[in-house]
PDB file of C-alpha atoms in Angstrom:
ATOM      1  CA  LEU A 262      -0.446  12.266  16.326  1.00 75.00           C
ATOM      2  CA  VAL A 263      -2.060  10.086  18.607  1.00 75.00           C
ATOM      3  CA  THR A 264      -0.800   7.308  20.833  1.00 75.00           C
ATOM      4  CA  GLY A 265      -1.733   6.963  24.394  1.00 72.00           C
ATOM      5  CA  PRO A 266      -1.497   3.909  27.135  1.00 76.00           C
ATOM      6  CA  LEU A 267      -6.008   3.176  26.480  1.00 72.00           C
ATOM      7  CA  VAL A 268      -6.729   4.642  22.838  1.00 74.00           C
ATOM      8  CA  GLU A 269      -8.181   1.708  21.185  1.00 80.00           C
ATOM      9  CA  THR A 270      -9.962   3.331  18.117  1.00 83.00           C
ATOM     10  CA  VAL A 271      -8.613   6.015  15.893  1.00 83.00           C
ATOM     11  CA  VAL A 272     -10.485   7.856  12.793  1.00 83.00           C
ATOM     12  CA  VAL A 273      -8.136  10.807  10.946  1.00 82.00           C
ATOM     13  CA  LEU A 274     -10.890  13.031   8.651  1.00 81.00           C
ATOM     14  CA  VAL A 275      -7.841  15.484   7.043  1.00 78.00           C
ATOM     15  CA  THR A 276      -9.761  18.114   4.683  1.00 76.00           C
ATOM     16  CA  GLY A 277      -9.444  21.337   4.291  1.00 68.00           C
ATOM     17  CA  PRO A 278      -8.833  23.794   1.435  1.00 71.00           C
ATOM     18  CA  LEU A 279      -4.810  25.324   3.225  1.00 64.00           C
ATOM     19  CA  GLY A 280      -3.576  21.920   3.716  1.00 68.00           C
ATOM     20  CA  GLU A 281      -0.731  20.760   2.018  1.00 83.00           C
ATOM     21  CA  THR A 282       1.077  18.932   4.013  1.00 84.00           C
ATOM     22  CA  ILE A 283       0.021  15.670   5.997  1.00 84.00           C
ATOM     23  CA  VAL A 284       1.571  14.210   8.947  1.00 86.00           C
ATOM     24  CA  VAL A 285      -0.279  11.273  10.450  1.00 86.00           C
ATOM     25  CA  LEU A 286       1.195   9.174  13.551  1.00 87.00           C
ATOM     26  CA  VAL A 287      -0.439   6.519  15.715  1.00 84.00           C
ATOM     27  CA  THR A 288       0.485   4.571  18.344  1.00 83.00           C
ATOM     28  CA  GLY A 289      -0.020   3.809  22.007  1.00 77.00           C
ATOM     29  CA  PRO A 290      -0.384   0.036  23.796  1.00 81.00           C
ATOM     30  CA  LEU A 291      -3.989  -0.425  22.799  1.00 79.00           C
ATOM     31  CA  VAL A 292      -4.449   0.741  19.530  1.00 82.00           C
ATOM     32  CA  GLU A 293      -6.483  -1.449  17.878  1.00 86.00           C
ATOM     33  CA  THR A 294      -8.420  -0.258  14.632  1.00 87.00           C
ATOM     34  CA  VAL A 295      -6.989   2.826  12.471  1.00 88.00           C
ATOM     35  CA  VAL A 296      -8.977   4.669   9.615  1.00 90.00           C
ATOM     36  CA  VAL A 297      -6.912   7.583   8.080  1.00 88.00           C
ATOM     37  CA  LEU A 298      -9.301   9.960   5.782  1.00 88.00           C
ATOM     38  CA  VAL A 299      -6.836  12.424   3.553  1.00 85.00           C
ATOM     39  CA  THR A 300      -8.449  15.074   0.790  1.00 84.00           C
ATOM     40  CA  GLY A 301      -8.341  18.583   0.395  1.00 78.00           C
ATOM     41  CA  PRO A 302      -8.674  20.520  -2.889  1.00 80.00           C
ATOM     42  CA  LEU A 303      -4.542  21.141  -1.910  1.00 79.00           C
ATOM     43  CA  VAL A 304      -3.244  19.008  -0.078  1.00 82.00           C
ATOM     44  CA  GLU A 305       0.226  17.336  -1.809  1.00 87.00           C
ATOM     45  CA  THR A 306       2.171  15.056   0.865  1.00 88.00           C
ATOM     46  CA  VAL A 307       0.290  12.430   2.736  1.00 89.00           C
ATOM     47  CA  VAL A 308       2.918  10.826   5.148  1.00 90.00           C
ATOM     48  CA  VAL A 309       0.817   8.029   7.672  1.00 90.00           C
ATOM     49  CA  LEU A 310       2.572   6.154   9.886  1.00 90.00           C
ATOM     50  CA  VAL A 311       0.427   3.642  12.199  1.00 87.00           C
ATOM     51  CA  THR A 312       1.883   1.062  14.990  1.00 86.00           C
ATOM     52  CA  GLY A 313       1.221  -0.320  18.434  1.00 81.00           C
ATOM     53  CA  PRO A 314       1.758  -4.040  19.564  1.00 83.00           C
ATOM     54  CA  LEU A 315      -2.340  -4.284  19.509  1.00 82.00           C
ATOM     55  CA  VAL A 316      -2.626  -2.406  16.171  1.00 84.00           C
ATOM     56  CA  GLU A 317      -5.363  -5.075  13.710  1.00 87.00           C
ATOM     57  CA  THR A 318      -7.039  -3.452  10.823  1.00 89.00           C
ATOM     58  CA  VAL A 319      -5.300  -0.429   9.240  1.00 90.00           C
ATOM     59  CA  LEU A 320      -7.839   1.787   6.660  1.00 91.00           C
ATOM     60  CA  VAL A 321      -5.799   5.014   5.017  1.00 91.00           C
ATOM     61  CA  LEU A 322      -8.767   6.777   1.321  1.00 90.00           C
ATOM     62  CA  VAL A 323      -6.149   9.558   0.481  1.00 88.00           C
ATOM     63  CA  THR A 324      -7.621  11.628  -2.273  1.00 87.00           C
ATOM     64  CA  GLY A 325      -7.311  15.537  -2.974  1.00 82.00           C
ATOM     65  CA  PRO A 326      -6.353  17.173  -7.481  1.00 84.00           C
ATOM     66  CA  LEU A 327      -3.792  17.604  -5.820  1.00 82.00           C
ATOM     67  CA  VAL A 328      -2.017  14.671  -3.623  1.00 84.00           C
ATOM     68  CA  GLU A 329       0.801  14.585  -5.224  1.00 87.00           C
ATOM     69  CA  THR A 330       3.276  11.911  -2.806  1.00 89.00           C
ATOM     70  CA  VAL A 331       1.587   9.443  -0.371  1.00 90.00           C
ATOM     71  CA  LEU A 332       3.760   6.797   2.162  1.00 91.00           C
ATOM     72  CA  VAL A 333       2.186   4.690   4.306  1.00 92.00           C
ATOM     73  CA  LEU A 334       4.369   2.746   6.634  1.00 91.00           C
ATOM     74  CA  VAL A 335       1.853  -0.377   9.165  1.00 89.00           C
ATOM     75  CA  THR A 336       3.850  -2.646  11.388  1.00 87.00           C
ATOM     76  CA  GLY A 337       3.260  -4.288  14.554  1.00 84.00           C
ATOM     77  CA  PRO A 338       3.407  -7.792  15.937  1.00 84.00           C
ATOM     78  CA  LEU A 339      -1.031  -8.183  15.042  1.00 83.00           C
ATOM     79  CA  VAL A 340      -1.710  -5.802  12.109  1.00 84.00           C
ATOM     80  CA  GLU A 341      -4.072  -8.158  10.233  1.00 87.00           C
ATOM     81  CA  THR A 342      -5.258  -6.568   7.612  1.00 90.00           C
ATOM     82  CA  VAL A 343      -3.844  -3.577   5.605  1.00 91.00           C
ATOM     83  CA  VAL A 344      -6.209  -1.356   3.037  1.00 93.00           C
ATOM     84  CA  VAL A 345      -4.632   1.565   0.796  1.00 92.00           C
ATOM     85  CA  LEU A 346      -6.248   2.788  -1.947  1.00 91.00           C
ATOM     86  CA  VAL A 347      -4.250   5.797  -3.503  1.00 89.00           C
ATOM     87  CA  THR A 348      -6.867   7.979  -6.176  1.00 88.00           C
ATOM     88  CA  GLY A 349      -6.352  11.611  -7.643  1.00 84.00           C
ATOM     89  CA  PRO A 350      -5.344  13.572 -10.835  1.00 85.00           C
ATOM     90  CA  LEU A 351      -1.236  14.154  -9.704  1.00 83.00           C
ATOM     91  CA  VAL A 352      -0.825  11.891  -7.845  1.00 84.00           C
ATOM     92  CA  GLU A 353       2.751  10.333  -9.150  1.00 86.00           C
ATOM     93  CA  THR A 354       4.672   8.163  -6.611  1.00 89.00           C
ATOM     94  CA  VAL A 355       2.982   5.652  -2.956  1.00 90.00           C
ATOM     95  CA  LEU A 356       5.220   3.778  -1.063  1.00 91.00           C
ATOM     96  CA  VAL A 357       3.487   0.900   1.111  1.00 93.00           C
ATOM     97  CA  LEU A 358       5.258  -0.480   3.063  1.00 91.00           C
ATOM     98  CA  VAL A 359       3.741  -3.455   5.681  1.00 89.00           C
ATOM     99  CA  THR A 360       5.057  -5.663   8.311  1.00 87.00           C
ATOM    100  CA  GLY A 361       4.516  -8.130  10.710  1.00 83.00           C
ATOM    101  CA  PRO A 362       4.122 -11.373  12.039  1.00 84.00           C
ATOM    102  CA  LEU A 363       0.339 -11.867  12.407  1.00 83.00           C
ATOM    103  CA  VAL A 364      -0.080  -9.721   8.700  1.00 84.00           C
ATOM    104  CA  GLU A 365      -2.539 -11.595   6.699  1.00 87.00           C
ATOM    105  CA  THR A 366      -4.400  -9.878   3.489  1.00 89.00           C
ATOM    106  CA  VAL A 367      -2.629  -7.175   1.899  1.00 90.00           C
ATOM    107  CA  LEU A 368      -5.418  -4.521  -0.349  1.00 90.00           C
ATOM    108  CA  VAL A 369      -2.970  -0.905  -2.374  1.00 92.00           C
ATOM    109  CA  LEU A 370      -4.808   0.283  -5.219  1.00 90.00           C
ATOM    110  CA  VAL A 371      -3.224   3.251  -6.654  1.00 89.00           C
ATOM    111  CA  THR A 372      -4.844   4.644  -9.262  1.00 87.00           C
ATOM    112  CA  GLY A 373      -4.449   8.852 -11.116  1.00 83.00           C
ATOM    113  CA  PRO A 374      -3.547   9.772 -14.921  1.00 83.00           C
ATOM    114  CA  LEU A 375       0.282  11.128 -13.296  1.00 82.00           C
ATOM    115  CA  VAL A 376       0.320   8.309 -11.189  1.00 83.00           C
ATOM    116  CA  GLU A 377       4.420   7.049 -12.536  1.00 85.00           C
ATOM    117  CA  THR A 378       6.380   5.461  -9.582  1.00 88.00           C
ATOM    118  CA  VAL A 379       4.708   2.556  -6.298  1.00 89.00           C
ATOM    119  CA  VAL A 380       5.858   0.645  -4.997  1.00 91.00           C
ATOM    120  CA  VAL A 381       5.014  -2.103  -1.987  1.00 92.00           C
ATOM    121  CA  LEU A 382       6.597  -4.367   0.091  1.00 90.00           C
ATOM    122  CA  VAL A 383       4.553  -6.970   1.680  1.00 89.00           C
ATOM    123  CA  THR A 384       6.594  -9.621   4.610  1.00 87.00           C
ATOM    124  CA  GLY A 385       5.834 -11.482   7.420  1.00 84.00           C
ATOM    125  CA  PRO A 386       5.120 -14.780   8.808  1.00 83.00           C
ATOM    126  CA  LEU A 387       1.536 -14.908   8.235  1.00 82.00           C
ATOM    127  CA  VAL A 388       1.227 -13.296   4.843  1.00 83.00           C
ATOM    128  CA  LYS A 389      -1.524 -14.931   2.432  1.00 84.00           C
ATOM    129  CA  THR A 390      -3.432 -13.036  -0.364  1.00 87.00           C
ATOM    130  CA  VAL A 391      -2.133  -9.521  -2.005  1.00 89.00           C
ATOM    131  CA  VAL A 392      -3.665  -7.927  -4.475  1.00 90.00           C
ATOM    132  CA  VAL A 393      -2.325  -4.611  -6.344  1.00 91.00           C
ATOM    133  CA  LEU A 394      -3.785  -2.680  -8.734  1.00 89.00           C
ATOM    134  CA  VAL A 395      -2.419  -0.342 -10.316  1.00 88.00           C
ATOM    135  CA  THR A 396      -3.489   1.956 -12.943  1.00 85.00           C
ATOM    136  CA  GLY A 397      -3.584   5.472 -14.951  1.00 82.00           C
ATOM    137  CA  PRO A 398      -2.064   6.772 -17.842  1.00 82.00           C
ATOM    138  CA  LEU A 399       1.520   7.602 -17.159  1.00 79.00           C
ATOM    139  CA  VAL A 400       2.056   4.806 -14.888  1.00 80.00           C
ATOM    140  CA  GLU A 401       5.710   3.774 -16.339  1.00 81.00           C
ATOM    141  CA  ALA A 402       7.324   1.848 -12.929  1.00 83.00           C
ATOM    142  CA  VAL A 403       5.388  -1.200 -10.340  1.00 87.00           C
ATOM    143  CA  VAL A 404       8.146  -2.465  -7.852  1.00 89.00           C
ATOM    144  CA  VAL A 405       6.372  -5.012  -5.514  1.00 90.00           C
ATOM    145  CA  LEU A 406       7.772  -6.986  -3.261  1.00 88.00           C
ATOM    146  CA  VAL A 407       5.438 -10.174  -0.945  1.00 87.00           C
ATOM    147  CA  THR A 408       7.405 -13.060   1.138  1.00 84.00           C
ATOM    148  CA  GLY A 409       5.971 -14.671   4.001  1.00 82.00           C
ATOM    149  CA  PRO A 410       6.929 -18.401   4.587  1.00 82.00           C
ATOM    150  CA  LEU A 411       2.267 -18.352   4.408  1.00 81.00           C
ATOM    151  CA  VAL A 412       1.375 -16.399   1.508  1.00 80.00           C
ATOM    152  CA  GLU A 413      -0.990 -17.789  -1.392  1.00 80.00           C
ATOM    153  CA  THR A 414      -2.128 -15.516  -3.345  1.00 83.00           C
ATOM    154  CA  VAL A 415      -0.150 -12.336  -4.689  1.00 84.00           C
ATOM    155  CA  VAL A 416      -2.792 -10.580  -7.041  1.00 86.00           C
ATOM    156  CA  VAL A 417      -0.456  -7.846  -9.752  1.00 87.00           C
ATOM    157  CA  LEU A 418      -2.836  -5.877 -11.723  1.00 86.00           C
ATOM    158  CA  VAL A 419      -0.575  -2.853 -13.392  1.00 85.00           C
ATOM    159  CA  THR A 420      -1.118  -1.435 -17.408  1.00 83.00           C
ATOM    160  CA  GLY A 421      -1.497   1.835 -18.830  1.00 80.00           C
ATOM    161  CA  PRO A 422      -0.477   3.190 -22.493  1.00 80.00           C
ATOM    162  CA  LEU A 423       3.647   3.997 -20.764  1.00 77.00           C
ATOM    163  CA  VAL A 424       4.117   1.177 -18.311  1.00 77.00           C
ATOM    164  CA  GLU A 425       7.903   0.187 -19.228  1.00 77.00           C
ATOM    165  CA  THR A 426       9.555  -1.283 -16.153  1.00 81.00           C
ATOM    166  CA  VAL A 427       6.950  -4.467 -14.129  1.00 83.00           C
ATOM    167  CA  VAL A 428       9.087  -5.899 -10.847  1.00 86.00           C
ATOM    168  CA  VAL A 429       7.329  -8.785  -8.297  1.00 85.00           C
ATOM    169  CA  LEU A 430       8.597 -10.978  -6.237  1.00 85.00           C
ATOM    170  CA  VAL A 431       7.009 -13.044  -4.437  1.00 82.00           C
ATOM    171  CA  THR A 432       9.138 -16.167  -2.575  1.00 78.00           C
ATOM    172  CA  GLY A 433       6.757 -18.404   0.238  1.00 72.00           C
ATOM    173  CA  PRO A 434       7.098 -22.148   0.057  1.00 74.00           C
ATOM    174  CA  LEU A 435       3.102 -22.693  -1.018  1.00 68.00           C
ATOM    175  CA  LEU A 436       2.536 -20.127  -2.713  1.00 68.00           C
ATOM    176  CA  GLU A 437      -0.129 -19.619  -6.005  1.00 71.00           C
ATOM    177  CA  ALA A 438       1.335 -16.368  -8.081  1.00 69.00           C
ATOM    178  CA  VAL A 439      -1.404 -14.781 -10.629  1.00 73.00           C
ATOM    179  CA  VAL A 440       0.610 -11.315 -12.338  1.00 76.00           C
ATOM    180  CA  VAL A 441      -1.230  -9.818 -15.297  1.00 78.00           C
ATOM    181  CA  VAL A 442       1.020  -6.641 -16.878  1.00 76.00           C
ATOM    182  CA  THR A 443      -0.292  -4.726 -20.461  1.00 75.00           C
ATOM    183  CA  GLY A 444       0.466  -1.901 -22.255  1.00 72.00           C
ATOM    184  CA  PRO A 445       2.033  -1.285 -25.848  1.00 75.00           C
ATOM    185  CA  LEU A 446       5.099   0.181 -24.359  1.00 67.00           C
ATOM    186  CA  VAL A 447       6.580  -2.773 -21.766  1.00 66.00           C
ATOM    187  CA  GLU A 448       9.753  -3.628 -21.838  1.00 71.00           C
ATOM    188  CA  ALA A 449      10.893  -4.824 -19.308  1.00 71.00           C
ATOM    189  CA  VAL A 450       9.339  -7.088 -16.778  1.00 74.00           C
ATOM    190  CA  VAL A 451      11.108  -8.770 -14.408  1.00 76.00           C
ATOM    191  CA  VAL A 452       9.066 -11.805 -12.334  1.00 74.00           C
ATOM    192  CA  VAL A 453      10.205 -13.891  -9.702  1.00 74.00           C
ATOM    193  CA  VAL A 454       8.936 -16.662  -7.984  1.00 70.00           C
ATOM    194  CA  THR A 455      10.063 -19.009  -6.255  1.00 70.00           C
ATOM    195  CA  GLY A 456       8.126 -22.226  -4.237  1.00 62.00           C
ATOM    196  CA  PRO A 457       7.175 -25.376  -4.640  1.00 59.00           C
ATOM    197  CA  ARG A 458       3.690 -24.861  -5.664  1.00 58.00           C
ATOM    198  CA  SER A 459       4.896 -21.840  -7.580  1.00 51.00           C
TER     199      SER A 459
END
């Protein structure tokens, strides 16, 4: 837990042989940059919550041989860039929620041999670019929701031999969207794109 009236930059490094559940909460009126790196041989669950009126950039990297579930929530009136990288041989579920009036760029990369479900929600009046890459031999369901009046580019790449369901909902008046889904077992792909330039 990091909080304080003068905190500007927060770097959290969690590593060690005994940590199973990691919860990182960063908040403060002057926090601008947050970097969270979580790795360890026994880490299973990671929850990262970043919020603050001046938060601009958030980088979250989670990796480890036993990581299974990752939840990342980033919100704030000045958040502009969020990068989330999750990888590990046992990662199964990843949820990323990014919201804020100044959010412009969000990059989410999830990969691992056991990844099954990935949900990415990005919303904000200035969101322009969202890139979501999900890959793994057991990926089954991916849901991506992006909305905002300035959304221009959304790239969703989902690949894997067991991909069954991919839902992508993108809305915005300036939208130019790219959606790529590959896999021999793809059963349902729902892509809803609305906008005059779609």
